[in-house]
Short mmCIF file of C-alpha atoms and ligand atoms in Angstrom, two decimals:
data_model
loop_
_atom_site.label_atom_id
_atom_site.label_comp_id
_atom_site.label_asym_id
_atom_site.label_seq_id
_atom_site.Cartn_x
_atom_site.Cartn_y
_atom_site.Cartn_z
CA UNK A 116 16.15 195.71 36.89
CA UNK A 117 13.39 195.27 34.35
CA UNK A 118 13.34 191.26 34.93
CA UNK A 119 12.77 192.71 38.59
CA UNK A 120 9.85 194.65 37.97
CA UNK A 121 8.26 191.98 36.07
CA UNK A 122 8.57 189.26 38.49
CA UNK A 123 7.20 191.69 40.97
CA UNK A 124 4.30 192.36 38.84
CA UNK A 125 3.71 188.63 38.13
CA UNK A 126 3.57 188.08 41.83
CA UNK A 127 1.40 190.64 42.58
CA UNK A 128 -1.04 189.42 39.74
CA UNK A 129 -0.72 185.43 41.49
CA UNK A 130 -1.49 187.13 44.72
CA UNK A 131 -4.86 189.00 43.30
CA UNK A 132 -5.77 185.38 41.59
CA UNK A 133 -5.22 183.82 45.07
CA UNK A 134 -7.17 186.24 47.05
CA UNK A 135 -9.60 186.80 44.68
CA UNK A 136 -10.18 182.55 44.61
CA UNK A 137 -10.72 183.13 48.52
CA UNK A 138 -13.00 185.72 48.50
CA UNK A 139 -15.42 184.36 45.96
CA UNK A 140 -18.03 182.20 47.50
CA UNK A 141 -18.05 179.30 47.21
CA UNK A 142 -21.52 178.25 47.74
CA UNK A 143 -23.98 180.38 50.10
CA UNK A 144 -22.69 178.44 52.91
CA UNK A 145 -19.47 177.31 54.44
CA UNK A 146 -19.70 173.56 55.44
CA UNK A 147 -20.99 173.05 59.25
CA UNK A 148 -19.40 170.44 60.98
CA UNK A 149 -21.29 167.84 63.18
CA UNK A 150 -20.33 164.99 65.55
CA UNK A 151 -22.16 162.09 65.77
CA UNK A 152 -21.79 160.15 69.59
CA UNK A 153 -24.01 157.58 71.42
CA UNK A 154 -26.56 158.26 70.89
CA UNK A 155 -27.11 162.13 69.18
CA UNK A 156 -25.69 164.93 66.68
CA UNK A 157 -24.40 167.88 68.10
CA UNK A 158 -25.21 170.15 66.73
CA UNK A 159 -28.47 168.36 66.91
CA UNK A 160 -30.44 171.59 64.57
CA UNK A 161 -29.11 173.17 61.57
CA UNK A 162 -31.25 176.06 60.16
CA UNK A 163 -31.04 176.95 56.70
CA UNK A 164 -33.69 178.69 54.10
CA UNK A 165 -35.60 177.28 51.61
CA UNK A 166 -33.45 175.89 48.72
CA UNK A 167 -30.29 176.61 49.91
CA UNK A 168 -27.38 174.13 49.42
CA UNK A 169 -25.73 172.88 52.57
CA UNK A 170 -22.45 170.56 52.88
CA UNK A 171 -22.95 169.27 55.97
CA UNK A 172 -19.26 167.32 57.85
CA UNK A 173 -19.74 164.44 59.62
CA UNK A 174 -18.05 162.30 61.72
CA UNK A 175 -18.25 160.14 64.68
CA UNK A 176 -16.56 160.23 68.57
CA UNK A 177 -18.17 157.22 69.73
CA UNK A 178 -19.09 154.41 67.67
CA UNK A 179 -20.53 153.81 63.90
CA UNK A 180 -23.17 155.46 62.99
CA UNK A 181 -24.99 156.48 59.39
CA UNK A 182 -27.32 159.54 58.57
CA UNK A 183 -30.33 159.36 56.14
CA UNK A 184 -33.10 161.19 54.66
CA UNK A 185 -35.74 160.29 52.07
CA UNK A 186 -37.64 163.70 52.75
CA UNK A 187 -34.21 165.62 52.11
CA UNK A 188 -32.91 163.47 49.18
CA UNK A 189 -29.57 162.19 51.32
CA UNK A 190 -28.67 158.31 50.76
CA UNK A 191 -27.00 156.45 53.26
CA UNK A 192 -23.89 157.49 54.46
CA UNK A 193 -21.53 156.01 56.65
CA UNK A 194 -19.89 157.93 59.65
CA UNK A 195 -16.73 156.25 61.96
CA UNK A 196 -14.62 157.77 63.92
CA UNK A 197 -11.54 159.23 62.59
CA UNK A 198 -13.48 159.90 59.08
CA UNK A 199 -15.18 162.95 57.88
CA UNK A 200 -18.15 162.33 55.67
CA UNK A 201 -19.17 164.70 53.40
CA UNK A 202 -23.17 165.12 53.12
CA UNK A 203 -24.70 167.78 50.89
CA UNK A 204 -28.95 168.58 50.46
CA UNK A 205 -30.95 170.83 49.05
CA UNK A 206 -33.28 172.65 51.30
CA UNK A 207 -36.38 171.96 50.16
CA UNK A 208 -39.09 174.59 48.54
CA UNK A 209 -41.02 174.83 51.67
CA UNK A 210 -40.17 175.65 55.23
CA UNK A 211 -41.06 173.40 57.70
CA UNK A 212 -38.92 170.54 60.01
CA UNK A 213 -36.84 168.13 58.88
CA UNK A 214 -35.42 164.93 59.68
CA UNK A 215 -32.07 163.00 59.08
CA UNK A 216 -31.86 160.12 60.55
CA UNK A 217 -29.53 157.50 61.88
CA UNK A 218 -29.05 154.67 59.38
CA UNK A 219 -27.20 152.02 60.87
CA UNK A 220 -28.53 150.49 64.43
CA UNK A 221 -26.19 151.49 66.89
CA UNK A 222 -27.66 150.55 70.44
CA UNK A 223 -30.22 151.35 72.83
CA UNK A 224 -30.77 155.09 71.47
CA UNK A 225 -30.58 154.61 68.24
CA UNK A 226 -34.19 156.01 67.19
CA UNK A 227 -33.28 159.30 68.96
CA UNK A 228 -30.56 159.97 66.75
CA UNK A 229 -32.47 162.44 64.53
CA UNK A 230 -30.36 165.41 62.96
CA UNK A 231 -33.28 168.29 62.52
CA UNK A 232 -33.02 170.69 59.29
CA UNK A 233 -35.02 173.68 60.23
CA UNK A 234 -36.10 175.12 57.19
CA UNK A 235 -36.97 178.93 57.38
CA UNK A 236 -38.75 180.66 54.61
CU1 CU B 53 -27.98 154.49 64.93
#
């Protein structure tokens, strides 16, 4: 009976570890996914506060495209269909409008492929 109790105990101590892992955050944010399609992001505006971390998930339902930002600090990343790419950036200090970009020409609207980072104070 003792052995019992102490497996019980164990498990109950693995289940606080587990729950506790899932309740901790993480970062501030969870990761927001996007979709990239010819020729624009949806979601097309991601808000976020000044220096905040964001993971952003990309991929692609139509075509190959790429995201960039020199403002943000994001290199070139490739996004295809059937692949998530992971993209993290620091919100800059001050709040204003941002722009990723499409990196890789993809057709006719390529230059409106902008993915806006609305920084709010
Ligand atoms: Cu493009």
């Amino acid at each position: 009976m003792r052995s019992i109790a102490l497996i019980l105990s164990a498990a109950g101590f693995m289940c606080a570890l587990i729950l506790g892992a899932i309740a901790a955050p993480a970062s501030a944010h969870e990761p927001i996914d996007v979709v990239a399609a010819n020729w624009k992001f949806t979601p097309n505006t991601i808000t976020v506060h000044v220096g905040e971390t964001q993971t952003i998930r990309v991929t692609s339902s139509e075509g190959v495209h790429g995201l960039q930002s020199d403002e943000l600090g994001v290199k070139q990343a490739v996004i295809a269909p059937n692949k998530f790419t992971i993209v993290t950036f620091t919100a800059p200090s001050k709040p204003g409008t941002y722009k990723i970009h499409c990196s890789i020409p993809c057709g006719a609207g390529h230059n409106d492929m902008v993915l806006t980072i609305q920084v709010e104070p």
